[in-house]
Every structure is written in C-alpha cells, then in structure tokens.
Amino acid sequence: MDEEKVFKRYDIRGVYPEELDEKFAELLGKSLGTFIQNKEYSKKLVVCRDNKNSSKPLKSSFIDGVLATGIQVIDIGTGPTDFAAFSGMKKDCVSVQVTASHLSLKFNGFKFMYPQGNGFVNEDLNKVKTIFRERNFSQSPEAKLKKDRALSKSYREDLKSFAESKGEEWDKKIVVDTMGGATSSFLPSLLKGLGAEVVDLGDSKDRMPYRDPPNPKPGKLSELKQAVEENNADIGLATDMDGDRVTLYKNGFISGNSVFTVFTKLFDGDKVASLDTSKAVEQVAESKGEEVFYTRVGDPFVLEKALDVKASLAGEPNGHYAFLGFTAYSSGILSALILSGLDLEAYLEDLPRYYSERRSISVKNKEERMRELEKIIEKQYTITSKTDGLKIEEENFQVMIRPSGSSSKIRVITESKDQNTASEVIERFEKLVRNS
C-alpha cells in the first residue's frame, strides 16, 4: 500500500484492489478514528457510501477500523456525498463518504467532511496520512455501530422544502441521467414528488452504475441530449457518481459558469467562487450589491472560505454548487431540483455574455514549468493573483494558468466578451506554455 499514491489533494482515491483494499480501509478507519480522538470533535462518525460494488466491503472494513479506536459509527447506508455531509452536520460530527466520485469504476476512495459539512483541507488530511504512515493508533475500548435510516427521510424532506423555497413550478418533463450512481435512489423520486414527469435513463439499464466513468461531461451525455429531444422534454439533468456535480441541458448544454450565474441571480448574499470562475458571476453579484470572494480551485478551499465569510452560495464552473442554507457541501441533487423549478429561459436570456476557452497541456515537470512561466509572463502582463497558479486580468480578457492537481498538466483558461479574442488569447498562451 503506497499512501503517497492514494492520498490526493482533496481526498483519497486509488484503483481497487491494487492500490487500496479492505486492509487499507481498516487502517484508514483507525487513522481517522485516532485523528478524531486527538481533536475536540464529538466521538462519533457518520459513514455513507455510493452504490459501486467495491464500496460495500471497503465501507465495512473502514467501519471496523474506526470502531477499534473507540469512535462510535453511525451507518446511514447508501447515498450521495452531500447526504453524508448533511447527516454529519445534523449529528454534529465528522462524516465520511466511500466513493471515487466521477473517476472510472475501477477506482474507489474516501472523502472526509467536518461537522459543518465542508470537506477536509490539506492540513488535516495530511495529519490523517501521518497517522496512517506511523500506525500510532488510539487504543480506546471498541465502540458500537449504530444504523440510522431516519436521516434519509430528513435529508429528502429538507431537499424538497429548500427547493420549493427557490423554485417556481415543476410541471415539466425532465430527463435524468444519474449514471446509475448514488443519486439514482433520490433525484428521480424527488422530482416526481415535486410534480415533474421524469424520464429516468436508468430505467432501461440492466446494471447500476451504468456509465464508466460516471462523469457528467457534456461530451459523454449524447444519450441525455437524444432523450430530451426524442421525448420533447423541457430539460435534461445529469449528476456524477457521488452526486456533487450537475450538468444542465436546455436547448443545448449550459456551461457551469452560466449555471453558477443563474444561482447568483437567484440567491441573495455574498458568494464564494474558485479563481477560474467567469466574470459573469461577479458582474451579476455586484449589480445586486454583493461581493464575490475568490479562492484557489477545489471545493474544500471554496467551502472553507464560504463558511468563513458566511456566504449564501459557493461554487465552481465544473458543476459544484453548494447552498450554505442547506449544508456546506456541493449538492448535485439540490442544484438539479432548484434548476428544474425555474423559468430557465427567462434566467438564461439576459445573462452577461462571456466566451471561454480551456486547454490542458501535458508537461514533464509542472512545478518547474510554472516557475518559468511566471518569469516570462510578469515581463509582459500584470499578474493579479498567484493564489492558485497565475491569473492575468486585462481590459478585454482574463487568463488563468494553473497546474493540474491530479496529473502532469498545466491548464489554461481564457475568457473575453469577444469570442475571437478568447480564441486568439488561448492560442497565444498555449503556445507560451508549450515553448517556455
């Protein structure tokens, strides 16, 4: 077991069973249990899993490890990650989700959330990693396992009431692609309960999950697009494996930035966004007298800041949106419920128009290349942020250049109100990255 390989920037992920298995899960449970014993958290832990085959034995072994450290475990069954976060918030304790999110089905992993619902930041994940490496586990008397299925009812009720407080009406035909993931037992039935006619793509599948990888990128959603058109549906909605992302189809796929901007119009109060977010969000927020706070890319950083500034909404253009009045974790289900209850044509037609281009460029050493790029770029442009890579904001465009958190790549994002400018600038900076 190579902890250096599976402990990632935001969570723990690896190929099952080659990189993480039941023994790994048990040791990880002991590590997190020891971490909780050493902190001023309540001595209990909520555990949930997605519906992937390997998640069941990993969850069972993880629970065994936690119990051995004297931490009580509340097993809430199967569901999306925001269900785990919501339940941990209700029980005022740390929560855990067994999932590898949108990665290929051969992967699995774990996400840790604080009692407020937001994901562990690097500092605390590294502490758990150190305990795992040193094997210096708590020796408290073994605790007991409690199964709590009532939290699922509370979660459903709160999702429905929150959506109803923001939506207008759900008398629509909606196509849903859950990938056969953790939202499959929640999203279709919740939409029906709100009054929608639902075409669930999972109904025709003979296995769950039915997509590999379970990633709702528009390029992988041709079946959703076709089903919306063939059924003359109003909208299409897709979520990923653990339900923390949503993709919207309405007369074409709607960008994550546009969805974020719709939510910015809908919710009052300050917002928190990752640095790669469109200026459209800031433009709409400022028109309402609100402020947008920016953080490095990654939902743990976004949500930590959102709690700090008491924001109403936090998000990223990759489909992560969190509504702090519900819980401090991104909820694809709640996003989908709210979007499906809006007059989307009215919301979308007057959004500020910006054009974005994105490129991912493979490099041998991303850290070294970023240092070289900084020296070159600062001679030609004003770098407005170095929080997460390099951000440049000129009068008619902005550029974000940052190292990937998961691969040896540098990502370049450009944006402008003029489509030709956005295209020209992405070509210019891609060439700079490749040739520096």
Coordinates of C-alpha atoms in Angstrom, one line a residue:
M1 CA 0.0 0.0 0.0
D2 CA 1.5 3.3 -1.1
E3 CA -0.1 6.1 0.8
E4 CA 1.8 8.7 -1.3
K5 CA -0.1 7.5 -4.3
V6 CA -3.7 7.4 -3.0
F7 CA -3.7 10.4 -0.6
K8 CA -4.7 13.1 -3.1
R9 CA -5.0 16.9 -2.9
Y10 CA -8.6 16.8 -1.6
D11 CA -9.4 13.1 -0.8
I12 CA -8.2 9.5 -1.0
R13 CA -8.5 7.6 -4.3
G14 CA -6.9 4.6 -5.9
V15 CA -7.5 1.5 -8.1
Y16 CA -9.4 -1.2 -6.2
P17 CA -8.0 -3.6 -5.0
E18 CA -4.5 -3.0 -6.3
E19 CA -3.9 0.4 -4.7
L20 CA -6.4 0.3 -1.9
D21 CA -8.3 -2.7 -0.5
E22 CA -10.1 -3.8 2.7
K23 CA -6.9 -3.8 4.7
F24 CA -6.2 -0.3 3.6
A25 CA -9.7 0.7 4.5
E26 CA -9.4 -0.7 8.0
L27 CA -6.1 1.1 8.6
L28 CA -7.6 4.3 7.3
G29 CA -10.5 3.9 9.6
K30 CA -8.1 3.5 12.5
S31 CA -6.2 6.6 11.3
L32 CA -9.3 8.8 11.1
G33 CA -10.6 7.5 14.4
T34 CA -7.3 8.4 16.1
F35 CA -7.4 11.8 14.4
I36 CA -10.9 12.4 15.9
Q37 CA -9.8 11.2 19.3
N38 CA -7.0 13.8 19.2
K39 CA -9.3 16.6 18.3
E40 CA -12.2 18.4 20.1
Y41 CA -14.8 16.7 18.0
S42 CA -17.7 14.6 19.3
K43 CA -16.5 11.0 19.5
K44 CA -18.8 9.6 16.7
L45 CA -18.7 9.5 13.0
V46 CA -21.2 9.3 10.2
V47 CA -20.4 6.8 7.4
C48 CA -22.1 6.6 4.0
R49 CA -21.1 5.0 0.6
D50 CA -22.0 5.2 -3.1
N51 CA -23.6 2.2 -4.8
K52 CA -20.5 0.8 -6.5
N53 CA -19.8 -2.9 -5.8
S54 CA -16.5 -2.3 -4.2
S55 CA -17.8 0.4 -1.9
K56 CA -19.7 -2.1 0.3
P57 CA -16.6 -4.2 1.5
L58 CA -14.5 -1.0 1.8
K59 CA -17.1 0.7 4.0
S60 CA -17.4 -2.4 6.2
S61 CA -13.6 -2.7 6.8
F62 CA -13.3 1.1 7.3
I63 CA -16.0 1.0 10.0
D64 CA -14.2 -1.9 11.7
G65 CA -11.1 0.3 11.9
V66 CA -13.0 3.3 13.3
L67 CA -14.8 1.3 16.0
A68 CA -11.4 -0.2 17.1
T69 CA -10.3 3.4 18.2
G70 CA -13.4 3.9 20.4
I71 CA -15.3 6.2 18.0
Q72 CA -19.0 5.3 17.6
V73 CA -20.1 4.9 14.0
I74 CA -23.5 6.0 12.6
D75 CA -24.0 4.0 9.4
I76 CA -26.5 5.9 7.2
G77 CA -26.5 3.4 4.3
T78 CA -26.1 4.4 0.7
G79 CA -26.4 7.8 -0.9
P80 CA -24.6 10.9 -2.3
T81 CA -21.8 12.7 -0.6
D82 CA -23.9 15.7 0.4
F83 CA -26.2 13.2 2.3
A84 CA -23.1 12.2 4.4
A85 CA -22.2 15.9 4.9
F86 CA -25.8 16.8 5.8
S87 CA -26.1 13.9 8.2
G88 CA -22.7 14.8 9.9
M89 CA -24.0 18.3 10.3
K90 CA -27.2 17.0 11.9
K91 CA -25.3 14.8 14.2
D92 CA -22.5 17.4 14.8
C93 CA -19.7 15.1 13.9
V94 CA -17.2 14.3 11.2
S95 CA -18.7 12.4 8.2
V96 CA -17.2 10.0 5.6
Q97 CA -18.2 9.0 2.1
V98 CA -16.8 5.9 0.4
T99 CA -16.5 7.0 -3.3
A100 CA -14.1 7.9 -6.0
S101 CA -16.6 10.5 -7.3
H102 CA -16.5 10.7 -11.2
L103 CA -13.5 8.5 -11.8
S104 CA -13.7 5.2 -13.7
L105 CA -15.4 2.4 -11.8
K106 CA -12.2 0.6 -11.2
F107 CA -11.3 3.3 -8.7
N108 CA -12.6 3.8 -5.2
G109 CA -11.8 6.1 -2.3
F110 CA -12.9 8.2 0.7
K111 CA -14.0 11.7 1.3
F112 CA -13.9 13.3 4.8
M113 CA -16.1 16.1 5.9
Y114 CA -16.1 18.3 9.0
P115 CA -19.1 18.7 11.3
Q116 CA -20.1 21.8 9.3
G117 CA -20.3 19.7 6.2
N118 CA -17.3 21.0 4.2
G119 CA -14.5 18.7 3.1
F120 CA -11.2 18.3 4.9
V121 CA -8.5 20.7 3.9
N122 CA -4.9 19.7 3.1
E123 CA -3.6 20.3 6.6
D124 CA -6.0 17.8 8.3
L125 CA -5.9 15.3 5.5
N126 CA -2.1 15.3 5.9
K127 CA -2.5 14.7 9.7
V128 CA -4.6 11.6 8.9
K129 CA -1.9 10.5 6.4
T130 CA 0.8 10.8 9.0
I131 CA -1.2 8.7 11.5
F132 CA -1.7 6.1 8.7
R133 CA 2.0 6.0 7.9
E134 CA 3.2 5.8 11.6
R135 CA 0.5 3.3 12.6
N136 CA 0.2 5.0 16.0
F137 CA -3.5 4.3 16.6
S138 CA -5.7 5.1 19.6
Q139 CA -6.2 2.1 21.9
S140 CA -9.6 3.1 23.3
P141 CA -12.2 0.4 24.1
E142 CA -14.1 -0.6 21.0
A143 CA -17.2 1.4 20.3
K144 CA -20.6 0.3 18.9
L145 CA -22.1 0.6 15.5
K146 CA -25.5 2.3 15.1
K147 CA -27.5 2.1 11.9
D148 CA -29.7 5.2 11.3
R149 CA -32.1 5.2 8.3
A150 CA -34.2 8.1 9.6
L151 CA -31.6 10.6 8.4
S152 CA -32.6 9.7 4.8
K153 CA -36.1 10.9 5.4
S154 CA -34.9 14.1 7.0
Y155 CA -32.5 14.6 4.0
R156 CA -35.3 14.2 1.5
E157 CA -37.7 16.5 3.4
D158 CA -35.1 19.2 3.7
L159 CA -34.1 18.9 0.0
K160 CA -37.7 19.3 -1.1
S161 CA -38.5 22.2 1.2
F162 CA -35.3 24.1 0.3
A163 CA -36.0 23.6 -3.5
E164 CA -39.6 24.7 -3.0
S165 CA -38.4 27.9 -1.4
K166 CA -36.5 28.9 -4.5
G167 CA -38.3 27.2 -7.4
E168 CA -41.5 28.2 -9.1
E169 CA -43.1 25.1 -10.6
W170 CA -42.2 21.6 -11.6
D171 CA -45.0 20.7 -14.0
K172 CA -42.4 19.8 -16.7
K173 CA -41.0 16.8 -18.5
I174 CA -37.4 16.2 -17.3
V175 CA -34.9 13.6 -18.5
V176 CA -32.5 12.4 -15.8
D177 CA -29.1 10.7 -16.2
T178 CA -27.8 9.7 -12.7
M179 CA -25.1 7.5 -14.3
G180 CA -26.6 4.8 -12.1
G181 CA -24.8 6.4 -9.2
A182 CA -25.7 7.4 -5.7
T183 CA -28.3 9.9 -6.7
S184 CA -30.4 7.2 -8.5
S185 CA -32.4 6.4 -5.4
F186 CA -33.1 10.1 -4.7
L187 CA -33.2 12.5 -7.6
P188 CA -35.9 10.9 -9.9
S189 CA -38.3 10.3 -7.0
L190 CA -37.8 13.8 -5.5
L191 CA -38.6 15.3 -8.9
K192 CA -41.7 13.2 -9.2
G193 CA -42.7 14.3 -5.7
L194 CA -42.4 17.9 -6.8
G195 CA -44.8 17.3 -9.7
A196 CA -42.4 16.6 -12.6
E197 CA -42.8 13.9 -15.3
V198 CA -39.5 12.1 -15.2
V199 CA -37.7 10.1 -17.9
D200 CA -35.1 8.2 -16.0
L201 CA -32.4 6.8 -18.3
G202 CA -31.6 4.3 -15.6
D203 CA -34.9 2.6 -16.0
S204 CA -33.7 0.9 -19.2
K205 CA -30.3 -0.3 -17.8
D206 CA -29.6 -3.8 -16.5
R207 CA -26.8 -2.8 -14.2
M208 CA -26.0 0.1 -11.7
P209 CA -23.9 2.1 -12.2
Y210 CA -24.4 2.0 -15.9
R211 CA -21.8 4.6 -17.0
D212 CA -18.0 4.2 -16.8
P213 CA -16.6 6.7 -16.0
P214 CA -19.7 8.2 -14.2
N215 CA -18.7 11.7 -15.2
P216 CA -21.4 14.1 -16.5
K217 CA -19.3 15.9 -19.0
P218 CA -21.3 17.1 -22.0
G219 CA -19.2 15.1 -24.4
K220 CA -20.3 11.9 -22.6
L221 CA -24.0 12.8 -22.4
S222 CA -25.2 12.1 -26.0
E223 CA -27.9 9.8 -24.7
L224 CA -29.3 12.5 -22.4
K225 CA -29.3 15.0 -25.3
Q226 CA -31.1 12.5 -27.6
A227 CA -33.6 11.6 -24.9
V228 CA -34.5 15.2 -24.3
E229 CA -35.1 15.8 -28.0
E230 CA -37.0 12.5 -28.6
N231 CA -39.3 13.0 -25.6
N232 CA -39.8 16.7 -26.3
A233 CA -38.7 17.3 -22.7
D234 CA -38.2 20.6 -21.1
I235 CA -34.7 20.0 -19.7
G236 CA -32.1 17.3 -19.1
L237 CA -30.1 16.8 -15.9
A238 CA -27.1 14.7 -15.1
T239 CA -25.2 14.0 -11.9
D240 CA -21.9 12.2 -11.2
M241 CA -21.3 9.0 -9.2
D242 CA -21.4 10.6 -5.8
G243 CA -23.8 13.4 -6.7
D244 CA -21.7 16.5 -6.0
R245 CA -21.9 17.8 -9.6
V246 CA -24.7 18.6 -12.0
T247 CA -24.9 19.2 -15.8
L248 CA -27.9 21.0 -17.3
Y249 CA -29.3 20.6 -20.8
K250 CA -31.7 23.2 -22.1
N251 CA -31.6 23.8 -25.8
G252 CA -28.0 22.7 -25.7
F253 CA -25.7 22.1 -22.8
I254 CA -25.5 25.0 -20.4
S255 CA -22.0 25.9 -19.2
G256 CA -21.1 25.5 -15.5
N257 CA -20.4 29.2 -15.4
S258 CA -23.8 30.1 -16.7
V259 CA -25.5 27.8 -14.1
F260 CA -23.4 29.5 -11.4
T261 CA -24.6 32.9 -12.7
V262 CA -28.2 31.8 -12.6
F263 CA -27.8 30.8 -9.0
T264 CA -26.1 34.1 -8.3
K265 CA -29.2 35.9 -9.6
L266 CA -31.5 33.7 -7.5
F267 CA -29.7 33.8 -4.1
D268 CA -29.1 36.9 -2.2
G269 CA -25.9 37.4 -0.1
D270 CA -22.2 37.2 -0.8
K271 CA -20.7 34.4 -2.9
V272 CA -17.5 32.4 -3.0
A273 CA -16.0 31.2 -6.2
S274 CA -12.9 29.5 -7.4
L275 CA -10.4 31.7 -9.3
D276 CA -11.3 30.0 -12.6
T277 CA -14.9 31.3 -12.5
S278 CA -16.4 33.6 -15.1
K279 CA -16.5 37.3 -14.6
A280 CA -20.3 37.0 -15.3
V281 CA -20.8 35.8 -11.7
E282 CA -19.0 38.8 -10.3
Q283 CA -20.9 41.2 -12.6
V284 CA -24.3 39.9 -11.5
A285 CA -23.3 39.9 -7.8
E286 CA -22.0 43.4 -8.0
S287 CA -25.3 44.6 -9.7
K288 CA -27.1 43.3 -6.6
G289 CA -24.6 45.0 -4.2
E290 CA -23.0 41.7 -3.2
E291 CA -19.3 40.6 -3.1
V292 CA -17.6 37.6 -4.6
F293 CA -14.7 36.2 -2.7
Y294 CA -12.2 34.1 -4.7
T295 CA -10.2 31.0 -3.6
R296 CA -7.9 28.5 -5.2
V297 CA -9.6 25.8 -7.2
G298 CA -11.0 22.9 -5.2
D299 CA -14.3 22.6 -3.3
P300 CA -12.6 22.2 0.2
F301 CA -11.0 25.6 -0.3
V302 CA -14.1 27.2 -1.7
L303 CA -16.3 25.9 1.1
E304 CA -13.9 26.7 3.9
K305 CA -14.0 30.3 2.7
A306 CA -17.8 30.3 2.3
L307 CA -18.2 29.3 5.9
D308 CA -15.7 32.0 7.0
V309 CA -17.5 34.9 5.2
K310 CA -21.0 33.5 5.8
A311 CA -21.7 33.3 2.1
S312 CA -25.1 32.1 0.8
L313 CA -23.7 30.3 -2.3
A314 CA -20.4 28.8 -3.3
G315 CA -19.4 27.2 -6.5
E316 CA -17.0 26.3 -9.3
P317 CA -17.5 26.2 -13.0
N318 CA -17.1 22.4 -13.0
G319 CA -20.6 21.8 -11.7
H320 CA -20.0 22.1 -8.0
Y321 CA -22.6 24.3 -6.3
A322 CA -23.2 24.5 -2.5
F323 CA -26.1 26.2 -0.8
L324 CA -25.0 27.1 2.7
G325 CA -28.6 27.3 4.0
F326 CA -28.8 23.5 3.3
T327 CA -25.3 22.3 4.0
A328 CA -21.7 23.3 3.3
Y329 CA -21.1 20.7 0.6
S330 CA -21.8 20.7 -3.1
S331 CA -25.2 19.1 -3.9
G332 CA -25.9 17.9 -7.4
I333 CA -29.4 16.8 -6.3
L334 CA -30.4 20.2 -4.8
S335 CA -28.9 22.0 -7.7
A336 CA -31.0 19.9 -10.1
L337 CA -34.2 20.3 -8.0
I338 CA -33.8 24.1 -8.0
L339 CA -32.9 24.4 -11.7
S340 CA -35.9 22.2 -12.7
G341 CA -38.3 24.5 -10.8
L342 CA -37.1 27.8 -12.6
D343 CA -38.2 29.5 -15.8
L344 CA -34.8 28.9 -17.2
E345 CA -35.3 30.7 -20.5
A346 CA -36.0 33.9 -18.6
Y347 CA -33.0 33.4 -16.3
L348 CA -30.6 32.5 -19.2
E349 CA -31.6 35.0 -21.8
D350 CA -30.2 38.1 -20.0
L351 CA -27.1 36.7 -18.5
P352 CA -23.8 38.6 -19.2
R353 CA -22.2 37.0 -22.2
Y354 CA -18.7 35.9 -21.9
Y355 CA -16.8 33.4 -24.1
S356 CA -14.4 30.9 -22.5
E357 CA -11.7 28.6 -23.9
R358 CA -9.9 25.8 -22.0
R359 CA -6.8 23.8 -22.8
S360 CA -4.9 21.1 -20.9
I361 CA -1.2 20.9 -21.9
S362 CA 1.0 17.9 -20.8
V363 CA 4.4 18.9 -19.4
K364 CA 7.3 16.9 -17.9
N365 CA 7.5 18.9 -14.7
K366 CA 4.5 21.2 -14.0
E367 CA 6.1 22.9 -11.0
E368 CA 9.2 23.8 -12.8
R369 CA 7.3 25.0 -15.9
M370 CA 5.0 27.2 -13.8
R371 CA 8.1 28.9 -12.3
E372 CA 9.5 29.5 -15.8
L373 CA 6.1 30.8 -17.0
E374 CA 5.9 33.3 -14.1
K375 CA 9.2 34.9 -15.0
I376 CA 8.2 35.2 -18.7
I377 CA 4.6 36.4 -18.1
E378 CA 5.4 39.1 -15.5
K379 CA 7.6 40.8 -18.1
Q380 CA 4.6 41.3 -20.4
Y381 CA 1.5 41.3 -18.1
T382 CA 0.3 42.2 -14.7
I383 CA -0.3 39.1 -12.6
T384 CA -3.3 39.8 -10.4
S385 CA -3.2 36.6 -8.4
K386 CA -0.7 33.9 -7.5
T387 CA -3.1 32.1 -5.1
D388 CA -3.6 29.1 -7.4
G389 CA -1.3 29.4 -10.4
L390 CA -1.2 32.7 -12.3
K391 CA -4.2 34.9 -13.1
I392 CA -4.0 37.8 -15.6
E393 CA -6.8 40.4 -16.0
E394 CA -6.5 42.7 -18.9
E395 CA -9.1 45.2 -20.1
N396 CA -10.7 42.8 -22.7
F397 CA -9.7 39.4 -21.4
Q398 CA -8.6 37.3 -18.4
V399 CA -6.4 34.3 -18.3
M400 CA -5.9 31.6 -15.6
I401 CA -2.8 29.3 -15.8
R402 CA -2.6 26.7 -13.2
P403 CA -1.0 23.2 -12.6
S404 CA -3.4 20.3 -12.5
G405 CA -4.0 18.9 -9.1
S406 CA -4.1 15.3 -10.4
S407 CA -1.9 15.0 -13.4
S408 CA 1.3 16.4 -15.0
K409 CA -0.6 19.0 -17.0
I410 CA -0.9 22.8 -17.0
R411 CA -4.4 24.1 -17.5
V412 CA -5.1 27.4 -19.4
I413 CA -8.5 29.1 -19.3
T414 CA -9.2 32.3 -21.2
E415 CA -12.3 34.5 -21.1
S416 CA -13.5 37.5 -23.0
K417 CA -16.7 39.2 -24.0
D418 CA -15.5 38.8 -27.6
Q419 CA -15.3 35.2 -28.9
N420 CA -12.4 35.9 -31.4
T421 CA -10.4 37.5 -28.6
A422 CA -11.0 34.4 -26.3
S423 CA -9.8 32.1 -29.1
E424 CA -6.8 34.2 -30.0
V425 CA -5.7 34.5 -26.4
I426 CA -5.9 30.8 -25.7
E427 CA -3.8 30.1 -28.7
R428 CA -1.2 32.7 -27.6
F429 CA -0.9 31.3 -24.1
E430 CA -1.0 27.6 -25.1
K431 CA 2.0 28.4 -27.3
L432 CA 3.7 30.2 -24.4
V433 CA 3.2 27.1 -22.1
R434 CA 4.5 24.7 -24.7
N435 CA 7.5 26.8 -25.7
S436 CA 8.6 28.4 -22.4

